[in-house]
Amino acid sequence: MTTESVQKQFVLTDDEAALLPTDAQVQEYQERGWFLTGKLFSDDEVDALVEVTDRYYDGERSRELPVRPPKLAAWKPSDGPVQRHNDYVHYESDAIAKILCKPLIGAVAARLARTDEIRVFQSTLIYKPPIAGEPSNVVPWHFDRHYWASCTSESMLTAFIPFHDCGPEMGTITMVDGSHRWTEIGREDSMVRHFAERDKADLERVLAENAAHNGAEIRKIPMDIPKGHMSFHHCRTYHGSGPNLSARPRRAISFHLQDGANENQRFALGDGTYAAYNHDVLVRRLADGRPDYADPDYCPVLWRN
């Protein structure tokens, strides 16, 4: 691909450019650790996401992962009416990727992270069934950086993209305001495990102890997100979500993004092994043998200035 064609690929319309966060909003993101966007997706685009993800749940794939990573989230109908998580939907479905990988999302992320390049890191399709008592619907307090210990970047961020109006009744994502600026204490090897593999009460303890250490109030801010809008949060912002108390499923994609400087690092654990991410068995290798987190097959560039 020529330089000229790359430059043409990453161009916004005037209407899209008007949706970028202002300098004041970028500063607020730096202070609070989260940001609510304007309407980045049209209703037609969101409705198309619903349609193509329905087909995904029915088994439609453009390609399969060549190997199954050890901690892959891959809900299937036999798992029953629990909260569904499916990773790598941007890789497995061209129809999803065509809608999801919109340069405007990358441009917003680049502004917030103060970087010139944003790449996809992961995409997880989420479906929270309308079952008030379903225990898997409750997502305990955690922050994403723990799972990304094999990454060098401290600027990674996540876009939470609901397919409908999404508020507290549906168990929307909820941020702990300003928690990304806390100094962390009590880090253990277990923290590199996904929240679903950890005890909810223990994660509540970790949040409370870290807040106390920082002399901080735990301010929980539920994101009230209209259709077509989305929230962004910093990789160190504590967040979680409650039960879906509505009569309809809560459907969304959690779109994890990395800045252009991010790469793999060897992060030692207490047992002598190293932290790993699912990419490590999928992506191409760098000359020194490390996994390449810029592999365009799995981590395509979403935006470049």
Coordinates of C-alpha atoms in Angstrom, one line a residue:
M1 CA 0.0 0.0 0.0
T2 CA 1.4 3.4 -0.9
T3 CA 1.9 6.3 1.5
E4 CA -0.7 8.3 -0.4
S5 CA -3.3 5.6 -0.1
V6 CA -2.6 5.2 3.7
Q7 CA -3.1 9.0 4.1
K8 CA -6.4 8.9 2.2
Q9 CA -7.6 6.0 4.3
F10 CA -7.2 8.1 7.5
V11 CA -9.2 11.2 6.6
L12 CA -12.3 12.5 8.4
T13 CA -15.2 14.5 7.0
D14 CA -15.9 17.9 8.4
D15 CA -18.9 16.4 10.3
E16 CA -16.7 13.7 11.8
A17 CA -13.9 16.1 12.7
A18 CA -16.5 18.1 14.7
L19 CA -17.1 15.0 16.9
L20 CA -13.4 14.8 18.1
P21 CA -12.9 15.7 21.7
T22 CA -11.8 19.3 22.4
D23 CA -8.7 20.2 24.2
A24 CA -10.7 20.7 27.4
Q25 CA -12.4 17.3 27.0
V26 CA -9.0 15.6 26.5
Q27 CA -7.8 17.3 29.7
E28 CA -10.9 16.1 31.5
Y29 CA -10.3 12.5 30.3
Q30 CA -6.7 12.8 31.6
E31 CA -8.1 13.8 35.0
R32 CA -11.2 11.5 35.2
G33 CA -10.1 8.5 33.2
W34 CA -13.2 8.2 31.0
F35 CA -15.0 10.1 28.3
L36 CA -18.5 10.0 26.8
T37 CA -18.6 10.7 23.0
G38 CA -21.1 12.3 20.7
K39 CA -22.9 10.2 18.1
L40 CA -20.1 8.4 16.3
F41 CA -22.3 5.7 14.7
S42 CA -25.5 6.4 12.8
D43 CA -28.6 4.5 13.7
D44 CA -28.2 2.6 10.4
E45 CA -24.6 1.6 11.4
V46 CA -25.7 0.4 14.8
D47 CA -28.6 -1.6 13.3
A48 CA -26.2 -3.2 10.9
L49 CA -24.0 -4.2 13.8
V50 CA -27.0 -5.9 15.4
E51 CA -27.7 -7.8 12.2
V52 CA -24.2 -9.0 11.6
T53 CA -23.6 -10.0 15.2
D54 CA -26.9 -12.0 15.0
R55 CA -25.4 -13.8 12.1
Y56 CA -22.1 -14.3 14.1
Y57 CA -24.1 -15.9 16.9
D58 CA -25.7 -18.2 14.3
G59 CA -22.3 -19.4 13.4
E60 CA -21.3 -17.1 10.4
R61 CA -17.5 -16.6 10.2
S62 CA -15.3 -15.1 7.5
R63 CA -12.4 -17.1 9.0
E64 CA -11.5 -19.1 12.1
L65 CA -8.6 -18.5 14.4
P66 CA -5.7 -20.8 13.3
V67 CA -5.2 -21.9 16.9
R68 CA -7.2 -21.5 20.1
P69 CA -5.5 -19.2 22.6
P70 CA -5.5 -20.5 26.2
K71 CA -7.8 -17.9 27.7
L72 CA -10.1 -17.3 24.7
A73 CA -13.6 -16.0 25.5
A74 CA -15.8 -17.8 23.0
W75 CA -19.4 -18.2 24.1
K76 CA -21.4 -20.9 22.2
P77 CA -25.1 -21.8 22.4
S78 CA -24.4 -24.9 24.6
D79 CA -23.1 -22.5 27.3
G80 CA -26.6 -21.4 28.0
P81 CA -28.2 -18.1 28.9
V82 CA -25.2 -16.6 30.7
Q83 CA -23.4 -13.4 29.8
R84 CA -21.7 -14.0 26.4
H85 CA -18.2 -12.9 25.6
N86 CA -16.6 -13.6 22.2
D87 CA -13.1 -12.3 21.5
Y88 CA -11.5 -11.5 18.1
V89 CA -14.8 -10.7 16.4
H90 CA -13.0 -8.1 14.2
Y91 CA -10.8 -10.9 12.9
E92 CA -13.4 -13.6 12.5
S93 CA -16.1 -11.5 10.8
D94 CA -15.4 -9.1 8.0
A95 CA -18.9 -7.8 8.2
I96 CA -18.3 -6.8 11.9
A97 CA -14.9 -5.3 11.1
K98 CA -16.2 -3.3 8.2
I99 CA -18.6 -1.4 10.6
L100 CA -16.6 -1.5 13.8
C101 CA -13.2 -0.4 12.5
K102 CA -14.3 3.1 11.7
P103 CA -11.4 5.6 11.5
L104 CA -13.4 8.1 13.5
I105 CA -13.2 5.8 16.6
G106 CA -9.5 5.6 16.2
A107 CA -9.2 9.4 15.8
V108 CA -11.1 10.0 19.0
A109 CA -8.9 7.5 20.8
A110 CA -5.8 9.1 19.4
R111 CA -6.9 12.5 20.7
L112 CA -7.6 11.1 24.2
A113 CA -4.4 9.1 24.4
R114 CA -2.4 11.9 22.9
T115 CA -0.8 9.7 20.2
D116 CA -0.5 9.7 16.4
E117 CA -1.4 6.1 15.9
I118 CA -4.1 3.8 17.2
R119 CA -4.2 0.1 16.5
V120 CA -6.9 -2.5 17.4
F121 CA -5.8 -4.6 20.4
Q122 CA -8.9 -6.8 20.9
S123 CA -12.6 -6.7 20.2
T124 CA -15.1 -8.6 22.5
L125 CA -18.7 -9.0 21.6
I126 CA -20.9 -9.0 24.8
Y127 CA -24.5 -10.0 25.4
K128 CA -25.9 -9.6 28.9
P129 CA -29.2 -11.5 29.0
P130 CA -32.3 -9.9 30.7
I131 CA -32.1 -12.2 33.7
A132 CA -31.9 -10.1 36.9
G133 CA -30.4 -12.9 39.0
E134 CA -27.9 -14.2 36.5
P135 CA -24.6 -14.1 38.4
S136 CA -22.4 -13.8 35.3
N137 CA -24.1 -10.5 34.5
V138 CA -22.3 -8.8 37.3
V139 CA -18.9 -7.6 36.3
P140 CA -16.7 -6.9 39.4
W141 CA -14.4 -3.9 39.8
H142 CA -11.2 -4.3 37.8
F143 CA -8.9 -2.4 35.4
D144 CA -7.7 -3.7 32.0
R145 CA -4.0 -2.9 32.4
H146 CA -3.8 -6.0 34.7
Y147 CA -4.5 -8.3 31.8
W148 CA -2.1 -6.4 29.6
A149 CA 1.0 -6.9 31.7
S150 CA 2.8 -8.1 28.5
C151 CA 2.3 -4.7 27.0
T152 CA 4.7 -1.7 27.4
S153 CA 2.1 1.0 27.0
E154 CA 0.4 2.9 29.9
S155 CA -1.9 4.7 27.4
M156 CA -4.1 1.9 26.1
L157 CA -7.8 2.5 26.3
T158 CA -11.1 0.9 25.6
A159 CA -14.3 2.0 23.8
F160 CA -17.5 0.5 25.1
I161 CA -20.0 0.5 22.3
P162 CA -23.6 -0.5 23.1
F163 CA -26.0 -1.3 20.3
H164 CA -28.9 0.7 21.9
D165 CA -29.6 3.3 24.5
C166 CA -27.7 1.9 27.6
G167 CA -28.3 3.1 31.1
P168 CA -28.1 1.8 34.7
E169 CA -31.2 -0.4 34.4
M170 CA -29.4 -2.5 31.7
G171 CA -26.3 -2.9 33.8
T172 CA -24.3 -0.3 31.9
I173 CA -20.5 0.1 32.3
T174 CA -19.7 2.1 35.5
M175 CA -16.4 3.9 36.1
V176 CA -14.6 4.7 39.3
D177 CA -13.9 8.4 38.7
G178 CA -10.2 9.3 38.6
S179 CA -9.0 5.9 39.7
H180 CA -6.5 5.6 36.8
R181 CA -4.4 8.2 38.7
W182 CA -4.1 6.1 41.9
T183 CA -0.9 4.6 43.0
E184 CA -1.4 0.8 43.1
I185 CA -0.7 -1.4 46.1
G186 CA -1.0 -5.1 46.8
R187 CA -0.4 -6.2 43.3
E188 CA -0.4 -10.0 43.0
D189 CA 0.2 -12.5 40.2
S190 CA -3.5 -13.4 40.3
M191 CA -4.3 -9.9 39.0
V192 CA -3.2 -10.9 35.5
R193 CA -6.1 -13.3 35.4
H194 CA -9.5 -12.2 33.9
F195 CA -12.1 -10.9 36.3
A196 CA -14.3 -14.0 35.6
E197 CA -11.5 -16.2 37.1
R198 CA -11.3 -14.2 40.3
D199 CA -13.4 -13.8 43.4
K200 CA -15.8 -10.8 43.3
A201 CA -15.4 -10.1 47.0
D202 CA -11.6 -10.1 46.7
L203 CA -11.8 -7.6 43.9
E204 CA -14.1 -5.4 46.1
R205 CA -11.3 -5.6 48.7
V206 CA -8.6 -4.6 46.2
L207 CA -10.7 -1.5 45.1
A208 CA -11.3 -0.4 48.7
E209 CA -7.7 -0.9 49.8
N210 CA -6.3 1.0 46.8
A211 CA -8.8 3.9 47.3
A212 CA -7.8 4.1 51.0
H213 CA -4.1 4.0 50.2
N214 CA -4.6 7.0 47.9
G215 CA -6.9 8.8 50.3
A216 CA -9.6 8.8 47.6
E217 CA -13.3 8.6 47.6
I218 CA -14.8 5.7 45.5
R219 CA -17.0 7.7 43.1
K220 CA -18.9 5.3 40.8
I221 CA -20.2 6.9 37.7
P222 CA -22.7 4.8 35.6
M223 CA -22.4 5.6 31.9
D224 CA -25.7 6.7 30.4
I225 CA -25.0 6.1 26.7
P226 CA -27.5 6.9 23.9
K227 CA -27.6 4.7 20.8
G228 CA -24.6 5.5 18.5
H229 CA -22.6 7.1 21.3
M230 CA -19.9 5.3 23.3
S231 CA -17.7 5.6 26.3
F232 CA -13.9 5.4 26.5
H233 CA -11.9 4.6 29.5
H234 CA -8.2 4.5 30.4
C235 CA -6.5 1.1 30.9
R236 CA -6.0 1.8 34.6
T237 CA -9.6 3.1 35.3
Y238 CA -11.5 0.8 37.6
H239 CA -14.8 -0.2 36.1
G240 CA -17.5 -2.8 36.4
S241 CA -21.2 -3.3 35.8
G242 CA -24.4 -4.5 37.5
P243 CA -27.2 -6.8 36.6
N244 CA -29.5 -6.3 33.6
L245 CA -32.8 -5.4 35.2
S246 CA -34.5 -4.5 31.9
A247 CA -36.7 -6.6 29.7
R248 CA -34.2 -6.7 26.8
P249 CA -30.6 -8.0 26.4
R250 CA -27.7 -5.5 26.8
R251 CA -25.6 -5.9 23.7
A252 CA -22.3 -4.2 23.1
I253 CA -18.7 -4.5 21.9
S254 CA -15.7 -3.8 24.1
F255 CA -13.2 -2.4 21.7
H256 CA -9.7 -2.4 23.2
L257 CA -7.2 -0.1 21.6
Q258 CA -3.4 0.4 21.7
D259 CA -1.3 3.4 20.9
G260 CA 1.4 3.0 18.2
A261 CA 4.3 2.8 20.6
N262 CA 2.9 -0.3 22.4
E263 CA 4.8 -3.5 22.0
N264 CA 5.3 -6.8 23.8
Q265 CA 7.5 -7.0 26.9
R266 CA 8.7 -9.8 29.2
F267 CA 6.8 -9.3 32.5
A268 CA 8.0 -11.7 35.1
L269 CA 5.6 -13.4 37.5
G270 CA 6.5 -14.8 40.9
D271 CA 6.6 -18.4 39.7
G272 CA 9.3 -17.7 37.2
T273 CA 7.0 -17.6 34.2
Y274 CA 6.0 -14.5 32.2
A275 CA 2.7 -12.8 31.7
A276 CA 1.1 -13.6 28.4
Y277 CA -1.8 -12.5 26.3
N278 CA -3.9 -14.5 23.8
H279 CA -2.2 -12.7 20.9
D280 CA 1.1 -14.4 21.8
V281 CA 0.1 -17.7 20.1
L282 CA -1.5 -16.0 17.1
V283 CA 0.5 -13.0 15.9
R284 CA 3.7 -13.0 13.8
R285 CA 7.1 -12.8 15.6
L286 CA 9.6 -9.9 15.7
A287 CA 13.2 -10.5 14.9
D288 CA 14.0 -11.0 18.6
G289 CA 11.3 -13.6 18.9
R290 CA 8.7 -11.5 20.8
P291 CA 5.1 -11.5 19.6
D292 CA 4.4 -8.6 17.3
Y293 CA 1.5 -6.5 18.6
A294 CA 1.5 -4.6 15.4
D295 CA 0.6 -7.7 13.3
P296 CA -1.9 -6.2 10.8
D297 CA -4.0 -9.4 10.6
Y298 CA -4.9 -9.2 14.3
C299 CA -4.0 -5.6 15.3
P300 CA -4.8 -3.4 12.3
V301 CA -4.1 0.3 12.4
L302 CA -7.4 2.1 13.1
W303 CA -6.0 5.7 12.8
R304 CA -2.7 7.3 11.9
N305 CA -2.0 11.1 11.7

